[in-house]
Short mmCIF file of C-alpha atoms and ligand atoms in Angstrom, two decimals:
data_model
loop_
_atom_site.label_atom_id
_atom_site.label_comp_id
_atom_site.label_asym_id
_atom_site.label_seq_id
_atom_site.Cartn_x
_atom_site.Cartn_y
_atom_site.Cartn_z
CA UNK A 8 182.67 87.82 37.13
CA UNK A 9 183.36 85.30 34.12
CA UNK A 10 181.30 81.94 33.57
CA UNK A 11 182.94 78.76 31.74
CA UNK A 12 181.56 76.67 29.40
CA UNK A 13 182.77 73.23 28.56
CA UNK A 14 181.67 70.74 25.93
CA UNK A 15 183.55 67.11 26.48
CA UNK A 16 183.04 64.81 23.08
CA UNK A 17 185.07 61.78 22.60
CA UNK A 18 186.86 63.76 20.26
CA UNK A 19 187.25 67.46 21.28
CA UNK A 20 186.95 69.38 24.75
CA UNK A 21 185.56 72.76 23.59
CA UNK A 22 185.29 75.47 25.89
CA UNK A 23 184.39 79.30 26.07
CA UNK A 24 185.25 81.81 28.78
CA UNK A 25 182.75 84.44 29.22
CA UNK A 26 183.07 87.57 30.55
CA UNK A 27 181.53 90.90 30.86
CA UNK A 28 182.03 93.38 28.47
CA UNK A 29 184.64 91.30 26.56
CA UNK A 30 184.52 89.03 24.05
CA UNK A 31 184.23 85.47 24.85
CA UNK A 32 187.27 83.17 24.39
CA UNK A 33 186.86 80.05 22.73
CA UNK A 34 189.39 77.02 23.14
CA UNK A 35 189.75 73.63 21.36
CA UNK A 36 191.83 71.10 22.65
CA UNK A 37 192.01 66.89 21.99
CA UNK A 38 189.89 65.20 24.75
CA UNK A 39 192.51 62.97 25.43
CA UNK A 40 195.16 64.97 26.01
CA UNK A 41 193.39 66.00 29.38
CA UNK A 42 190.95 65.03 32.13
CA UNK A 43 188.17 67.33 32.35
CA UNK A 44 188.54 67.85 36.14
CA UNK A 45 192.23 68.95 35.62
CA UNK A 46 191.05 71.41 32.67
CA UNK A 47 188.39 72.97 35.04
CA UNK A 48 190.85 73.12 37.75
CA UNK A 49 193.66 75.02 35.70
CA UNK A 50 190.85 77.67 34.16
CA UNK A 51 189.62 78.27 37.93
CA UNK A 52 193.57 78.55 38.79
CA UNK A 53 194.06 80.87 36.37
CA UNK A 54 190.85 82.54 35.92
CA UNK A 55 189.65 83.48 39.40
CA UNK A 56 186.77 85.40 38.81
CA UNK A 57 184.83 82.62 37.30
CA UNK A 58 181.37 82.17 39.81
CA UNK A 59 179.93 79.18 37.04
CA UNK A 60 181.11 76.68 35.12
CA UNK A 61 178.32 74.89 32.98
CA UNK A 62 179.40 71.04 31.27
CA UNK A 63 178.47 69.33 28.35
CA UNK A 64 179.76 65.92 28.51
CA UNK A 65 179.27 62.71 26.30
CA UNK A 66 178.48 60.29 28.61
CA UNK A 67 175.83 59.62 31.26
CA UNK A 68 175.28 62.17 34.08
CA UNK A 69 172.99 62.00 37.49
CA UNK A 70 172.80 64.88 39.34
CA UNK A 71 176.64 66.04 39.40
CA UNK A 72 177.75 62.67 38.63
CA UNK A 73 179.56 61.36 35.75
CA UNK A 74 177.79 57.50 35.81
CA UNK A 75 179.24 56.16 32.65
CA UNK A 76 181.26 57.64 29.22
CA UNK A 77 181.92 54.91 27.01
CA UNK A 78 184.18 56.82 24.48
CA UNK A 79 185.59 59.53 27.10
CA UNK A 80 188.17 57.43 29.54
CA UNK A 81 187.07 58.86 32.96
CA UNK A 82 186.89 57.87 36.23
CA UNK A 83 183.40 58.04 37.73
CA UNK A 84 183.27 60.36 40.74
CA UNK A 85 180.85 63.64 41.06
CA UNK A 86 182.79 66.04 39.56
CA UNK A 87 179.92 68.61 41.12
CA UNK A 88 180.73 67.87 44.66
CA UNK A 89 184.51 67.79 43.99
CA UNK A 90 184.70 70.92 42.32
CA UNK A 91 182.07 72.82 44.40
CA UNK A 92 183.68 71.92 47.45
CA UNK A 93 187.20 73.30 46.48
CA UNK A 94 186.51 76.94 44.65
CA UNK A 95 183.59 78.85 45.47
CA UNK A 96 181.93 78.36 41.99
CA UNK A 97 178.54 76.60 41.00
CA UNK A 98 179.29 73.88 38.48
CA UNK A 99 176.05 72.59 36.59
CA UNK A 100 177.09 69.56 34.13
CA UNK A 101 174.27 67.58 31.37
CA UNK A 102 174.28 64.83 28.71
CA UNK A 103 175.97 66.87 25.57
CA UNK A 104 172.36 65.17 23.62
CA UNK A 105 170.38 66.99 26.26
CA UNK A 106 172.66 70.02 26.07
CA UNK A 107 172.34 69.87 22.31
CA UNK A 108 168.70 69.78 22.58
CA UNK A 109 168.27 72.94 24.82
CA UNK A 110 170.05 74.83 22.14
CA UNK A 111 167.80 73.30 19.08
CA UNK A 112 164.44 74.63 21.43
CA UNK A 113 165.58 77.71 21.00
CA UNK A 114 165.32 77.89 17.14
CA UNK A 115 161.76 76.23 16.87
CA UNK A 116 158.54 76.45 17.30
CA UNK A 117 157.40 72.91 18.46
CA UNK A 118 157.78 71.46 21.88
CA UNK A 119 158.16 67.86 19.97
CA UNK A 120 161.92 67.34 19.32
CA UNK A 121 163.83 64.28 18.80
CA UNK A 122 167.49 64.98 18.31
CA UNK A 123 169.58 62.31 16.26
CA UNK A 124 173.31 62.83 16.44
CA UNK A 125 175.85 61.12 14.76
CA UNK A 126 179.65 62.05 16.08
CA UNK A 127 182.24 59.93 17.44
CA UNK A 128 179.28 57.83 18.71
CA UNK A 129 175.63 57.95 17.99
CA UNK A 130 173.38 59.51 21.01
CA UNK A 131 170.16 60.89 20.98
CA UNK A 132 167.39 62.95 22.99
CA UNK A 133 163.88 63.78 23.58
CA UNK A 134 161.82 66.95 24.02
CA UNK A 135 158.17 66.57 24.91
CA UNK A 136 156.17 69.40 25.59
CA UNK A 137 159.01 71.56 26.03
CA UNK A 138 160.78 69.27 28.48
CA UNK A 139 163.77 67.12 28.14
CA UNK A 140 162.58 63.17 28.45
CA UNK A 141 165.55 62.45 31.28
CA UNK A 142 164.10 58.69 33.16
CA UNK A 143 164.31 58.31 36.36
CA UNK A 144 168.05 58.73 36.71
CA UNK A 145 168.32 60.89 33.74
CA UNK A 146 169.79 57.80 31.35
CA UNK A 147 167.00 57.77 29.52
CA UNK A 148 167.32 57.38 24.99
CA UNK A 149 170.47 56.16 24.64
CA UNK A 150 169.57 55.09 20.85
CA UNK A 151 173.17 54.19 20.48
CA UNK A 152 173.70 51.43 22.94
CA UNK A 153 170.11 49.84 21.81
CA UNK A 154 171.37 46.29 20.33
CA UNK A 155 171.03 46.00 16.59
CA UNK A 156 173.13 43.05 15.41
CA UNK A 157 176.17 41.29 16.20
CA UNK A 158 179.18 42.98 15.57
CA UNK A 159 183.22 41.23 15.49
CA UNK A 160 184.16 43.65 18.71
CA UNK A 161 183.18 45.69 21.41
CA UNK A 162 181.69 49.08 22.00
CA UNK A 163 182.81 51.51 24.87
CA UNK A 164 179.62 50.39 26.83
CA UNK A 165 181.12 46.51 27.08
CA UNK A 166 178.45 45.30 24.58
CA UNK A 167 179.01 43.72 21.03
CA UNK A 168 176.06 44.37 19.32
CA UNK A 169 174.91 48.79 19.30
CA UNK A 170 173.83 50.99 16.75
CA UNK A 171 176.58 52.85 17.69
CA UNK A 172 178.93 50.13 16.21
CA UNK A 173 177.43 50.47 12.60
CA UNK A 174 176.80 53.78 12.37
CA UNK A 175 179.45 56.19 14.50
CA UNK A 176 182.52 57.84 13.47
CA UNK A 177 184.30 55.55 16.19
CA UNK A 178 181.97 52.54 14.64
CA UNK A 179 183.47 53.35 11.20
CA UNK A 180 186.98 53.23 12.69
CA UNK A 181 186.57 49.91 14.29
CA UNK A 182 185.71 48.11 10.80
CA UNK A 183 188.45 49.87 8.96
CA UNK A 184 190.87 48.09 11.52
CA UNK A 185 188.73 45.02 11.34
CA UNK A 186 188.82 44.48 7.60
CA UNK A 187 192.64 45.89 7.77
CA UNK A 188 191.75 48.94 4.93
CA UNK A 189 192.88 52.52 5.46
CA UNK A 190 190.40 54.78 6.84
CA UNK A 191 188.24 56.90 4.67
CA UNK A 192 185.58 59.80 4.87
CA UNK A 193 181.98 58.35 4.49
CA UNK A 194 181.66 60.01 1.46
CA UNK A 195 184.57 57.86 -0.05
CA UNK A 196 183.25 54.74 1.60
CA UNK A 197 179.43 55.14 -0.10
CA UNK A 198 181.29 55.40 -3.50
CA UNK A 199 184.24 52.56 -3.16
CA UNK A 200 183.58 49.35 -4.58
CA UNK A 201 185.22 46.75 -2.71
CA UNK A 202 182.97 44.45 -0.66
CA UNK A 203 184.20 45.28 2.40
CA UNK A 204 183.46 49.26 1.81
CA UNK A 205 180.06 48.41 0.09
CA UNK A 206 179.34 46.14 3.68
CA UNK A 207 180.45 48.86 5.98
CA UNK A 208 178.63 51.56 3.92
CA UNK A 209 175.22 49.24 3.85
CA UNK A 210 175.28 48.60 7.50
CA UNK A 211 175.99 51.91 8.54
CA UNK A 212 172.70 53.46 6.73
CA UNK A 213 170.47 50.51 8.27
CA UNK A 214 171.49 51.42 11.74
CA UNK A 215 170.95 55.07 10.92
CA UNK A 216 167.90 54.47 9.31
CA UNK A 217 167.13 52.21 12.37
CA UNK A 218 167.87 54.59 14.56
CA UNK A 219 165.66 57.65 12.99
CA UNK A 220 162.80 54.91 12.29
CA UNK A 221 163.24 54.01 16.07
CA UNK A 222 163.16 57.64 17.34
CA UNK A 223 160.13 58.46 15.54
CA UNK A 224 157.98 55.70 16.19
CA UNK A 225 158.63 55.64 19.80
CA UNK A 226 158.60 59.61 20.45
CA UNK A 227 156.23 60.76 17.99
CA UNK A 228 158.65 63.87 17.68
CA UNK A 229 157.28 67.11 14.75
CA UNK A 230 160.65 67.54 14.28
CA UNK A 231 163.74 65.03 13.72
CA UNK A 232 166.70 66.90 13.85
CA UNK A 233 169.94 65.12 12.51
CA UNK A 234 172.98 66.11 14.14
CA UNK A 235 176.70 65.41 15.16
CA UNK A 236 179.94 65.85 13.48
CA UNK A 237 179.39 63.21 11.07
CA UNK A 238 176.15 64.42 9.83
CA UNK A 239 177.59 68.17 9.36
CA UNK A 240 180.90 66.64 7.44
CA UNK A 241 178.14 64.76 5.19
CA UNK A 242 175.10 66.90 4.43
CA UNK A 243 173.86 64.88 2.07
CA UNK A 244 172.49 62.08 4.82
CA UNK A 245 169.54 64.15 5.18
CA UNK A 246 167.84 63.42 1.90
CA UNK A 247 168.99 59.91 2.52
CA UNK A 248 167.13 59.70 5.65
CA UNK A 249 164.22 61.07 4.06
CA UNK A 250 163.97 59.13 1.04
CA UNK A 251 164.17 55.52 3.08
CA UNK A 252 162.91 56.12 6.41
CA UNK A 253 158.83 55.49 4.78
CA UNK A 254 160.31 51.39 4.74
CA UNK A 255 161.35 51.84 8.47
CA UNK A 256 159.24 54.16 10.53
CA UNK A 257 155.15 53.85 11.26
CA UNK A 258 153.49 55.88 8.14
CA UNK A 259 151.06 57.69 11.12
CA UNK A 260 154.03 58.85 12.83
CA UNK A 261 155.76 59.95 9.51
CA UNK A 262 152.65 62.05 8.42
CA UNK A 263 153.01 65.60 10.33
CA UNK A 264 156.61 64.93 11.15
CA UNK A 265 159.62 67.47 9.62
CA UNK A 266 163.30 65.84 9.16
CA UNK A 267 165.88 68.57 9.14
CA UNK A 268 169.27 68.73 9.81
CA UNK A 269 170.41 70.92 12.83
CA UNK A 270 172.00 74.28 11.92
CA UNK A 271 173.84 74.56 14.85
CA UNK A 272 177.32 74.53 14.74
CA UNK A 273 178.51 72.97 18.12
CA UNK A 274 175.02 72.38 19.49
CA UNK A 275 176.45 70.98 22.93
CA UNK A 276 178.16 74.22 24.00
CA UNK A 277 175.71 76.48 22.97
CA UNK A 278 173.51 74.26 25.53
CA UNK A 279 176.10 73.88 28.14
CA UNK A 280 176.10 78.00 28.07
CA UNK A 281 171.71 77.28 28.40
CA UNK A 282 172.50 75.66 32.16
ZN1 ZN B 7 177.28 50.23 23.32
#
């Protein structure tokens, strides 16, 4: 018997077949260039031993159903039912934040997480006495979407004013296009000179300090872990963080509190392999 594991970002579908007594295969494909029900369908196809498939997605899931995924295009069905009902597998599928966060439990000692990530859009997640927060329908600390200040378009959720809009690689892209300048890494961006780089770069740290400062005054986390794809392609936002957060976050809450960066390189699979 095999198990699959997917992680679904708004950038990459990674996956890993594992099997006994072989080594596992891992697989990295565009997110766009398929839907995730048609990828699970053609590894159950062709794998037929598989008995569970675990998925991290990036996007908001209640029990088995995909509700909303503002920078995946997919249709919202329950992918649990569909799939359960049509191969004789058990398919168990999370937030890729709280999937993230099962795997940073397991390299720390304190029940007291709160997970910052910073990728193609900006998410975040709770632990609390051991226990991902999840709300009543499991929606619960979507730090991105939380309304920070106007911005000239719109994010995948419909609204015009996230976090997520300042400080997101997808964010990023949407005021390269707005200001009509080529794209750029953010380390390029913090050192240009122009106005409109300076603006972009300026904006982006507020809502990340925002953010952090948000997280930690409302969770009164031990640990702040930063992570996400942009964070690991710019290391250096750490000390950033921690030099500027004492103007944004409650002093109290700052007082026993760690701010690391997460050493885990694709956090959401090794937590969709956790289910
Ligand atoms: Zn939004």
């Amino acid at each position: 018997m095999s198990k699959l594991a997917i992680d679904i970002g708004g950038t990459w579908l990674r996956s890993e077949l594992i099997a006994e007594r072989k080594e596992p295969v891992q697989e990295k494909i565009p997110s766009h260039s398929v839907s995730l029900e048609a990828y699970v369908e053609s590894m159950l196809q062709t794998h037929t031993d598989i008995s569970e498939v675990a998925i991290s997605f990036a996007g908001q899931v209640d029990d088995g159903t995909i509700v909303s995924a503002p920078n995946i295009a997919v249709k919202e069905y329950n992918i649990k039912k569909y799939i359960e009902s049509k191969y004789p597998v058990t398919l168990k599928i999370d937030n890729d934040l709280n999937c993230a966060l099962l795997a940073e439990r397991t390299r720390t000692k304190t029940a007291f997480i709160a997970l910052l990530s910073i990728g193609t859009g900006m998410g975040s997640a709770v632990l609390e006495k051991g226990s991902i927060v999840r709300g009543a329908h499991n929606l619960s600390w979507e730090i991105g979407h939380v309304p920070f200040r106007d911005a000239p378009f719109q994010c995948g959720c419909g609204k015009h004013n996230c976090l997520e809009l300042f400080c997101s690689g997808s964010g990023l892209e949407k005021w390269y296009t707005y200001y009509g300048i080529p794209s750029m890494t953010l380390e390029a961006l913090r050192s240009a000179k122009t106005s409109e780089a300076m603006q972009i770069y300026t904006a982006f740290k507020e809502a990340l300090l925002h953010a952090a400062a948000s997280l930690i005054t409302l969770a009164n986390p031990e640990e702040l872990v930063l992570g996400g794809g942009v964070v690991q392609a710019n290391p250096w936002l750490e000390s950033e963080v921690k030099e500027e957060i004492g103007d944004y976050a409650l002093a109290s809450n700052l007082a026993q509190l760690t701010i690391r960066k997460s050493t885990i390189q694709n956090a959401s699979l090794e937590g969709a392999k956790l289910l």
